Short mmCIF file of C-alpha atoms in Angstrom, two decimals:
data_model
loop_
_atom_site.label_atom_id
_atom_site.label_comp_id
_atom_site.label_asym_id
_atom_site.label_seq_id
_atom_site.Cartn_x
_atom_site.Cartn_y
_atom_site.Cartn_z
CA UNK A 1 99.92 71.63 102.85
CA UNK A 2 102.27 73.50 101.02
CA UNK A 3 100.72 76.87 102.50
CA UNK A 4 101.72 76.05 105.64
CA UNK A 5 105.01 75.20 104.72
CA UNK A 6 105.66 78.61 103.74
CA UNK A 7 103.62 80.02 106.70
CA UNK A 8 105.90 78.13 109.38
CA UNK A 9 109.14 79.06 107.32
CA UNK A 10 107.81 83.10 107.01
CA UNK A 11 107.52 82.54 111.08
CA UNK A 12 110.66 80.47 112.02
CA UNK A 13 113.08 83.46 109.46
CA UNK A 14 110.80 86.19 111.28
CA UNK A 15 111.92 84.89 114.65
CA UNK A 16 115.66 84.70 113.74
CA UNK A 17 118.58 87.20 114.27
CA UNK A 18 119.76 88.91 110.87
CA UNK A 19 123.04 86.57 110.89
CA UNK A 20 120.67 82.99 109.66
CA UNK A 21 119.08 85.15 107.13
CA UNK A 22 120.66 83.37 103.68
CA UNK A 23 121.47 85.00 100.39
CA UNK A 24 119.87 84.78 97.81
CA UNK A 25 116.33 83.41 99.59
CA UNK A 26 112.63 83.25 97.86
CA UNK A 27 109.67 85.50 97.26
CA UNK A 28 108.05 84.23 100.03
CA UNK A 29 111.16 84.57 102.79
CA UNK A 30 111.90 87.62 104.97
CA UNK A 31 113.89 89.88 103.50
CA UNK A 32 111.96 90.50 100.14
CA UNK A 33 109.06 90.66 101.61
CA UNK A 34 110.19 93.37 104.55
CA UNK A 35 111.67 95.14 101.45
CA UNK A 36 108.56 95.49 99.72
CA UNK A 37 107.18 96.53 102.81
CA UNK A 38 109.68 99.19 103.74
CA UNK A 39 109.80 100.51 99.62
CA UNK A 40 105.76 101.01 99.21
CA UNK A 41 106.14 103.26 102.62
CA UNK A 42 109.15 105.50 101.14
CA UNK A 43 108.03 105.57 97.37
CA UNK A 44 103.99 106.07 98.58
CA UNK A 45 105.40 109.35 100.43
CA UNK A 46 109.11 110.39 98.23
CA UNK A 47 107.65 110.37 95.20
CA UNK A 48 103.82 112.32 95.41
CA UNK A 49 106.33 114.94 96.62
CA UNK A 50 108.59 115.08 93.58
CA UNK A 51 105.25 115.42 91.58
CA UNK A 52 104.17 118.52 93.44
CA UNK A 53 107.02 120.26 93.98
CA UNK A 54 106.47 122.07 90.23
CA UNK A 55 103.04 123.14 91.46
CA UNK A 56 104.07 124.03 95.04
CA UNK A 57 107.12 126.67 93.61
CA UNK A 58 104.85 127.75 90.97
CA UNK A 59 101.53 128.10 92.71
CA UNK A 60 101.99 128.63 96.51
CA UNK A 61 105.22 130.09 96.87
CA UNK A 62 105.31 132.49 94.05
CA UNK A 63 109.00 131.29 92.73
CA UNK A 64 108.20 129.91 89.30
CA UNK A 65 108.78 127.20 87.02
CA UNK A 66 112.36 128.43 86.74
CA UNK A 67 112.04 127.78 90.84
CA UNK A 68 111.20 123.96 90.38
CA UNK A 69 114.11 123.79 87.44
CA UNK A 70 116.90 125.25 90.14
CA UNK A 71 115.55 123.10 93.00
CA UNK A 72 115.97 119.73 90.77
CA UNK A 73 119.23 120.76 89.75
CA UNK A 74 120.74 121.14 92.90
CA UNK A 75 119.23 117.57 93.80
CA UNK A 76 120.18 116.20 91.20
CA UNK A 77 123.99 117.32 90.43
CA UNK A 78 124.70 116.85 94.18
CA UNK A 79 123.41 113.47 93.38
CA UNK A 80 125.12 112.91 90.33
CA UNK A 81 128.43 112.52 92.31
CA UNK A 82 127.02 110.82 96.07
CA UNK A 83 125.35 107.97 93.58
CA UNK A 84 128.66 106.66 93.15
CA UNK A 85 129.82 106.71 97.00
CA UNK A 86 126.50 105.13 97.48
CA UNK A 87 127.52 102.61 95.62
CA UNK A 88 130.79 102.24 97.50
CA UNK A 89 128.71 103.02 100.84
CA UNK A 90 126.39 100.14 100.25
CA UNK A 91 129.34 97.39 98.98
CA UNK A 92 131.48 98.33 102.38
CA UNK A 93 128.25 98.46 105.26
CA UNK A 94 125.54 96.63 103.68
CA UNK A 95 122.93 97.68 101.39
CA UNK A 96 119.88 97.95 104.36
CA UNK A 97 122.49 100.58 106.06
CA UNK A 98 122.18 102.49 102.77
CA UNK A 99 118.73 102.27 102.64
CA UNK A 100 117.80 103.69 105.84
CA UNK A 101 120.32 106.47 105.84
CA UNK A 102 118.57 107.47 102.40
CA UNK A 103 114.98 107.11 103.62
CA UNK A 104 115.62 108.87 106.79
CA UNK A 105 117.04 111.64 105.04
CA UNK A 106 114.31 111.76 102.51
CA UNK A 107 112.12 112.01 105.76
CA UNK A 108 113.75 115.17 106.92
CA UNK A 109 114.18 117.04 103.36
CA UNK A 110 110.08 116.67 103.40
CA UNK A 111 109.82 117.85 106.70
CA UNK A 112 111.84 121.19 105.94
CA UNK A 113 110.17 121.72 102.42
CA UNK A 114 106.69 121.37 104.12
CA UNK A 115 107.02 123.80 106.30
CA UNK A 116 108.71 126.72 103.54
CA UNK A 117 106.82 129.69 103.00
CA UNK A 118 109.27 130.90 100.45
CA UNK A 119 111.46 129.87 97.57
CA UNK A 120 114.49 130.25 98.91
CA UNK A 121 114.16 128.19 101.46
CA UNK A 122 113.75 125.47 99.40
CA UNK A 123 116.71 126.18 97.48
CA UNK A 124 118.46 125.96 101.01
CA UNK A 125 117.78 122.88 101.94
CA UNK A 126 117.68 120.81 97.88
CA UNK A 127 121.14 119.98 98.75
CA UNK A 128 119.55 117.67 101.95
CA UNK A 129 118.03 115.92 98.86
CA UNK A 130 120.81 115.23 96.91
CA UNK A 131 122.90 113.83 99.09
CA UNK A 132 120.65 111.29 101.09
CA UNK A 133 118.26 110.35 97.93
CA UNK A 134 121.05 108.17 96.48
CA UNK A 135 121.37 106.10 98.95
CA UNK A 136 117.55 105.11 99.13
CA UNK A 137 117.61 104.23 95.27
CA UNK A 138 121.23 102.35 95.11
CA UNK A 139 120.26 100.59 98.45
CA UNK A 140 117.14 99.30 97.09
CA UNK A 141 118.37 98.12 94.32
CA UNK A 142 121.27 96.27 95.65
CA UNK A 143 119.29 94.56 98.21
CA UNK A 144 116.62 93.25 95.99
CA UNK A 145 119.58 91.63 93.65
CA UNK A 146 121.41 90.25 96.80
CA UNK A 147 118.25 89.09 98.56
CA UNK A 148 116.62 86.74 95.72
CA UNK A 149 117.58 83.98 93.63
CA UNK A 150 119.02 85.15 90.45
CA UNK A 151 116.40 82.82 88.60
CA UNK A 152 113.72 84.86 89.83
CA UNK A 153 115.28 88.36 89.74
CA UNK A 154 112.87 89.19 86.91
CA UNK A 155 109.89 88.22 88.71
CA UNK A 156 111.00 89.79 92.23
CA UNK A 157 111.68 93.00 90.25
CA UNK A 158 108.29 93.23 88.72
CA UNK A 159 106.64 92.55 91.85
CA UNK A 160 109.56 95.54 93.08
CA UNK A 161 108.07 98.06 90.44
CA UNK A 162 104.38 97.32 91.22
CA UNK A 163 105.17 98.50 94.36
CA UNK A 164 106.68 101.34 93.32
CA UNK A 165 103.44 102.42 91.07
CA UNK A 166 101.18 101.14 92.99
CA UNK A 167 102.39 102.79 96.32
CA UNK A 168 101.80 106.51 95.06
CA UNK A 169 98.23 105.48 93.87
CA UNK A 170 97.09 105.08 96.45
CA UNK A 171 98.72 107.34 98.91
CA UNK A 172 98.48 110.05 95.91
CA UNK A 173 94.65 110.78 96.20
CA UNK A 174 94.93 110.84 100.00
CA UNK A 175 98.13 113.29 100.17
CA UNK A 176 96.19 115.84 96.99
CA UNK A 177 93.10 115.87 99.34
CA UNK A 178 95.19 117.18 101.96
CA UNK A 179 96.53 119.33 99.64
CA UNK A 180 93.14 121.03 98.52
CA UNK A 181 91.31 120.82 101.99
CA UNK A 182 94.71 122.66 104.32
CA UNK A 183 96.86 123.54 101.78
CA UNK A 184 99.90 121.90 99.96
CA UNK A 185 102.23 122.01 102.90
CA UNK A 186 100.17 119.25 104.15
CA UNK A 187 100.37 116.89 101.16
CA UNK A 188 104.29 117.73 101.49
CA UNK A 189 104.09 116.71 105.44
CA UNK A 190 101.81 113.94 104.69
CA UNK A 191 104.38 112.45 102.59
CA UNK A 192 107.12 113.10 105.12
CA UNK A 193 105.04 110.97 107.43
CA UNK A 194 104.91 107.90 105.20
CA UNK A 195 108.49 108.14 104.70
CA UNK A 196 108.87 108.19 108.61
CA UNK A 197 106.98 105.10 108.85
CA UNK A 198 109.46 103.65 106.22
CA UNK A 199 112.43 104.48 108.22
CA UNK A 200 111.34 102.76 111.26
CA UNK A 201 110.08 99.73 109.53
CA UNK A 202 113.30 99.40 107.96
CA UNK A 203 115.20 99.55 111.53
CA UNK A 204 112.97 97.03 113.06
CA UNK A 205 111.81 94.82 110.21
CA UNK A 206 114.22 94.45 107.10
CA UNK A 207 117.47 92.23 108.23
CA UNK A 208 121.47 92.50 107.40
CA UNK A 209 122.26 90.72 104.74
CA UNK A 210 125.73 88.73 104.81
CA UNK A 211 128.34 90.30 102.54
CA UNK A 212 128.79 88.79 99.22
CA UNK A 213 132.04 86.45 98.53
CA UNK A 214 135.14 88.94 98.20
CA UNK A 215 137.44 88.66 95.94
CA UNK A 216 140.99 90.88 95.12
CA UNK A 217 140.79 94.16 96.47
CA UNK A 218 137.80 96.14 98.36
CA UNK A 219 135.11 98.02 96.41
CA UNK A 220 136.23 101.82 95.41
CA UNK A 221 136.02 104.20 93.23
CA UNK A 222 138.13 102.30 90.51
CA UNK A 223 135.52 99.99 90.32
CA UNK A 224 133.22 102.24 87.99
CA UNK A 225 135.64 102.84 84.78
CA UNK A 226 136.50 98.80 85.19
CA UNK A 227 132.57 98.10 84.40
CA UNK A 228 132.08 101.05 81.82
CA UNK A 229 134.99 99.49 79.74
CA UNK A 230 132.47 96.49 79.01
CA UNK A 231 129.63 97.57 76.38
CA UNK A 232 126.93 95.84 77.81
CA UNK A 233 127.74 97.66 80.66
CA UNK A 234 127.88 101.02 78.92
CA UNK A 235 124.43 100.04 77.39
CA UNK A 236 122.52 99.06 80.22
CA UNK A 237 123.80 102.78 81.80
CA UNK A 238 122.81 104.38 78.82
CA UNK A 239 119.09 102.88 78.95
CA UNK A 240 119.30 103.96 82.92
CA UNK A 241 120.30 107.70 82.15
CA UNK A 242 116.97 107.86 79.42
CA UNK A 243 114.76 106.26 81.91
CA UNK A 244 115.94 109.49 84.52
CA UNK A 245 115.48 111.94 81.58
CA UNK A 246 111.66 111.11 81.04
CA UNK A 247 111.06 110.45 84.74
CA UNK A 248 112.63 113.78 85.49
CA UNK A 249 110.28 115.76 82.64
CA UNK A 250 107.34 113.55 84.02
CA UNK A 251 108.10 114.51 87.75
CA UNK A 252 109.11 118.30 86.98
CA UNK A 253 105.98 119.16 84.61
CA UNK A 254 103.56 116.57 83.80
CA UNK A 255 101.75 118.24 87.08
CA UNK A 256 101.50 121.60 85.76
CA UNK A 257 100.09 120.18 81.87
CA UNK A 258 97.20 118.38 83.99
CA UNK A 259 96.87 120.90 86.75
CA UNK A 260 96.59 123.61 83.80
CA UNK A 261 93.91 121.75 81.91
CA UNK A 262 91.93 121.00 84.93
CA UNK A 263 92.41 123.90 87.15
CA UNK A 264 92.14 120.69 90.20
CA UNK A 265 94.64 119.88 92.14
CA UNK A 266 92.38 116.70 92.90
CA UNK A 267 93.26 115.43 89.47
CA UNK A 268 97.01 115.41 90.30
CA UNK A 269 95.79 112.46 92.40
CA UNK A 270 94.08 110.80 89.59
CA UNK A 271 97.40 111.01 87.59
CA UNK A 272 99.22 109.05 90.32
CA UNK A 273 96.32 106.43 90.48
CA UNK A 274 96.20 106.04 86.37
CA UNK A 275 99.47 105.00 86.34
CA UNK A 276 99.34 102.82 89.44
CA UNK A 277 96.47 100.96 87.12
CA UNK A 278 97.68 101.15 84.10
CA UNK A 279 101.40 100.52 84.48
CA UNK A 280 102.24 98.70 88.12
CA UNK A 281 99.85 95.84 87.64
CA UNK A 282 101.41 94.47 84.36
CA UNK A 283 104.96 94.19 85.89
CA UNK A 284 104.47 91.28 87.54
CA UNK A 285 104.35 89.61 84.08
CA UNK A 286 106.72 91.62 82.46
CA UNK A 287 109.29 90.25 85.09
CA UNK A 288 108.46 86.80 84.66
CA UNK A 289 108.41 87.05 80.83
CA UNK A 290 111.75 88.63 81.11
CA UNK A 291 113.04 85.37 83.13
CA UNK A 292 111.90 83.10 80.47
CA UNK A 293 112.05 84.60 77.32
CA UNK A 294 115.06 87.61 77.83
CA UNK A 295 114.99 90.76 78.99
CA UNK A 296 116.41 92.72 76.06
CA UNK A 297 113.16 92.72 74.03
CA UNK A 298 111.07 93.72 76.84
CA UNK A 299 113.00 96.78 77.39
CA UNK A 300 112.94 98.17 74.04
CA UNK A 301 108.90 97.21 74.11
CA UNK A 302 108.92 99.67 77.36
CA UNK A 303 111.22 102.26 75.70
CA UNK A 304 108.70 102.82 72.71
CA UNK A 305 105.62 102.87 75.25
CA UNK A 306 107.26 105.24 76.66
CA UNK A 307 107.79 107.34 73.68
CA UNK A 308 104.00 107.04 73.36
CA UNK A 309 103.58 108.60 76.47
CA UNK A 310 105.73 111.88 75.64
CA UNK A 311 103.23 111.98 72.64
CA UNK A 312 100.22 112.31 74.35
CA UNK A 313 101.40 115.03 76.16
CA UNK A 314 103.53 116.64 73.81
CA UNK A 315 99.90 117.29 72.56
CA UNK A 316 97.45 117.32 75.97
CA UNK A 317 94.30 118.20 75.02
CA UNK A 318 91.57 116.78 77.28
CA UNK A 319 92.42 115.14 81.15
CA UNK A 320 91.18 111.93 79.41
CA UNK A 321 94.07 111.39 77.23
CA UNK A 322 96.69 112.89 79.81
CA UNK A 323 95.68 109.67 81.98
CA UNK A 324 96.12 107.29 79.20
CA UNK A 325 99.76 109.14 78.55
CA UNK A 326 100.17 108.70 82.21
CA UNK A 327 99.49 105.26 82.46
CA UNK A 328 101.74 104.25 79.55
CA UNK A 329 104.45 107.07 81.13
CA UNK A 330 104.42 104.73 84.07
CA UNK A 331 104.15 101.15 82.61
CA UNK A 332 107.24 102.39 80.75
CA UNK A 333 109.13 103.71 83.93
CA UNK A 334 108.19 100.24 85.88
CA UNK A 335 109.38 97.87 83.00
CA UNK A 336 112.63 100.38 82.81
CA UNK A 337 112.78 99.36 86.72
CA UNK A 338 112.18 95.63 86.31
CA UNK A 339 114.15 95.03 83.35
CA UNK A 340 116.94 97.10 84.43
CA UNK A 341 117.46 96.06 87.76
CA UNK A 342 117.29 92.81 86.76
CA UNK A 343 119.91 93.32 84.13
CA UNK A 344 122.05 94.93 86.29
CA UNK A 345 122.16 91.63 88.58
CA UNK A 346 122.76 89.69 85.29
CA UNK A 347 125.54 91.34 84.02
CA UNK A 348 127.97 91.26 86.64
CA UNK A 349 129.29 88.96 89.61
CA UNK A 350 127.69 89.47 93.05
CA UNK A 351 130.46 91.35 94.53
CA UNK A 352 130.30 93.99 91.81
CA UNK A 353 126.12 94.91 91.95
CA UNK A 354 126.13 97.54 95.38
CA UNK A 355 129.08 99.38 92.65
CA UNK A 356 127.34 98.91 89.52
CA UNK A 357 123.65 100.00 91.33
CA UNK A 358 125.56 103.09 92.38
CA UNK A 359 126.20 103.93 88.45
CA UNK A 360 123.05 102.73 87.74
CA UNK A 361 121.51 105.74 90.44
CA UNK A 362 124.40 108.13 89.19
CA UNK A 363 122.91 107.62 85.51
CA UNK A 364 119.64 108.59 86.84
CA UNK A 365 120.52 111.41 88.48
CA UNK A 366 122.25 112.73 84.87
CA UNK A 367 119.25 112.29 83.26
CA UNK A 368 116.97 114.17 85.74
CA UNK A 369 119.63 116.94 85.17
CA UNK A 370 119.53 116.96 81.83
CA UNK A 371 115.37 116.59 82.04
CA UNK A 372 115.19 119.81 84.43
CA UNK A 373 117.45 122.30 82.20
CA UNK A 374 116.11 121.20 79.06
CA UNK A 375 112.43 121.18 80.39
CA UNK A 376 112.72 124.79 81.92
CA UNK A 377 114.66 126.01 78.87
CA UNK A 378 111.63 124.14 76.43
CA UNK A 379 108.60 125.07 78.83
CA UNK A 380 108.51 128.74 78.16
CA UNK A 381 108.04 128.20 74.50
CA UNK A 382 105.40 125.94 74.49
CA UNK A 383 104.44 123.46 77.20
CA UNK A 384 104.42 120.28 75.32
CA UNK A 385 108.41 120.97 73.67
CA UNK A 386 109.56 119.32 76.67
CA UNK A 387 107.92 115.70 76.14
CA UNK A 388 108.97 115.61 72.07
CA UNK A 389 112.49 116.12 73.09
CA UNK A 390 112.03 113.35 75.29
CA UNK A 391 110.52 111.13 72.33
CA UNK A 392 113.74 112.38 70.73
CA UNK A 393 116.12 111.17 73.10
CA UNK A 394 114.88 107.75 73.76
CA UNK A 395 114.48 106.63 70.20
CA UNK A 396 118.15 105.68 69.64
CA UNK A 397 118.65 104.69 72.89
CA UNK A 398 115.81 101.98 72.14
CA UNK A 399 118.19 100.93 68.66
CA UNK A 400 120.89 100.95 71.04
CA UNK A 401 119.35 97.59 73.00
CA UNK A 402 119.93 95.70 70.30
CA UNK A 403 123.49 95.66 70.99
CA UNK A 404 122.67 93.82 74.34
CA UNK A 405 122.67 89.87 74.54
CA UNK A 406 118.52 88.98 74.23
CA UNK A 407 119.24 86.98 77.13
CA UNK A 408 121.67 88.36 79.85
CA UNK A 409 121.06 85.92 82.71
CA UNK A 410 123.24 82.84 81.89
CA UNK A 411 121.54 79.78 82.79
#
């Protein structure tokens, strides 16, 4: 009986305009699942195309490692600084406003690097990237935390990071096939077209949320210093800058170590799939552990995992031990994502998360930057310096989390 409770309630929110939707709904209700939807479409294409943009400036288009380095760093500095407007953005208009803009443009910047036949042109249109990416991460994340009750944030966020492992698992095989059979252009233009598809499902299927309780003056730029003054705060940002210094490394080379080993780009696909396995199907638990038992503890578990990972490539000697790096690499990244977010939500009052998600995303961005100048500096020494200064960097940040509260939702 209770199924078709749920079943007539999934139909009767379906029907109705964006204005009935209610914050703060269940698992089961529109808006989460429309945003799980609309974020295995964007991730499934955005982020198969971060992974092969190393081996497509390297391999087909004759610019380099160096090439890859320069194109993140223009994505990512430009970033750096529209992560916190995003923030602003998404607190002012909605955070399904900054979602779309972000996807769409995400769309477009594949489109244009698809169809490159040199380096430069790539370097001409990064910037695209950098300022549209922020608002698909910091709108994300703010809707999720507005969208679900904050006694199941945990839970929604795991399910929230499954997606975003699982997506590229199974779109990565189909997008490296591509790849091999007409050439890398088309795994590029492949992903553009799943990012397409997640622009138009969120214009026609994710609804407005209604603005979060104001209080004292509008969001702005003030906002950010106000919320770094509190440690937990400063912590939490900390954890989220490490998270975008590994994913950055993992993103910029861990394509080139397997592709170099294996001399297939097939196995680039495999890589996307191992950690799809290995790391997206245990956040489900990880997120409802976290609402039960704390979150801080969880996240430190994830940080040394992850340090486990830059080990195991730090040293990659067979494809069969680069998947088991990758699928700890990306149970670490998805537990940073679940236990993060869900932090994030804990921390501060509802009018302050589209603000603090935009720090959050800023943080990120840092990291990738410092990821992509330390990896292209580290490469040409030796190809597996990059992932022990990784290990290097997260191992205080994970004595660092002790300094958090084990439990930061207040019940």
């Amino acid at each position: 009986m209770a199924r078709f409770t749920v079943a007539a309630k999934w139909c009767d929110v379906m029907t109705s305009g964006p204005d009935s939707i209610p914050r703060g709904s269940g698992l089961t209700d529109r808006p989460y699942v429309a945003l799980n939807v609309c974020f295995a479409l964007s991730v499934g294409g955005w982020l198969p195309v971060l992974t092969l943009l190393a081996v497509l400036m390297r391999d087909h288009l004759d610019a380099g490692v160096g090439g890859a380095v320069v194109t993140v760093l223009i994505i990512q500095v430009i970033a750096t600084g529209v992560s916190l407007y995003a923030g602003t953005f998404a607190a002012r208009w909605g955070s399904r406003k900054s979602y779309l803009l972000g996807t769409a443009g995400m769309a477009l910047f594949a489109c244009l690097l698809g169809v490159a036949n040199q380096g430069w042109q790539v370097f001409a249109v990064a910037p695209l990237a950098g300022l549209v990416m922020p608002f698909h991460w910091t709108g994300t994340t703010a809707y999720i935390l507005q969208a679900v009750e904050s006694h199941r944030r945990g839970f929604a966020t795991g399910i929230n990071a499954l997606v975003m492992v699982a997506a590229p698992g199974l779109t990565g095989p189909l997008l490296t096939y591509l790849g091999a059979e007409f050439g890398l252009g088309a795994s590029v233009l492949g992903g553009c077209g799943f990012m397409v598809a997640a622009a138009l499902a969120i214009w026609l299927l994710l609804p407005d949320l209604p603005a979060p309780p104001s209080v004292g003056a509008k969001p702005s730029f003030a906002d950010y210093p106000r919320l770094l003054a509190e440690r937990a705060n400063l912590i939490a940002a900390a954890a989220r800058l490490t998270m975008g210094l590994s994913f950055g490394m993992f993103q910029l080379l861990s394509a080139l170590v397997i592709l170099d080993v294996t001399e297939d780009l097939a196995t680039i696909g495999f890589y996307l799939s191992a950690g799809a396995i290995g790391g997206g199907l245990s956040q489900v638990l990880v997120g409802a552990a976290s609402d039960r038992f704390g979150r801080r503890n969880l996240l430190f578990l994830a940080k040394i995992v992850g340090i486990g990972a830059c080990l195991f490539f730090w040293q990659a000697p067979s494809l069969l031990l680069l998947l088991v790096g990758a699928t700890m690499h990306w149970f670490a990244q998805s537990a940073y994502q679940t236990l993060i977010t869900a932090i994030c939500g804990d921390l501060v009052a509802p009018r302050d998360l589209p603000t603090l998600s935009g720090l959050h995303t800023s943080s990120f961005s840092v990291g990738m930057v410092v990821g992509a100048v330390a990896g292209g500096l580290l490469w040409g020494l030796d190809p597996g310096l990059p992932f022990l200064f990784v290990a290097f960097c997260l191992a205080p940040v994970a004595i660092a989390l002790f300094l958090l509260p084990q439990r930061t939702l207040a019940t």
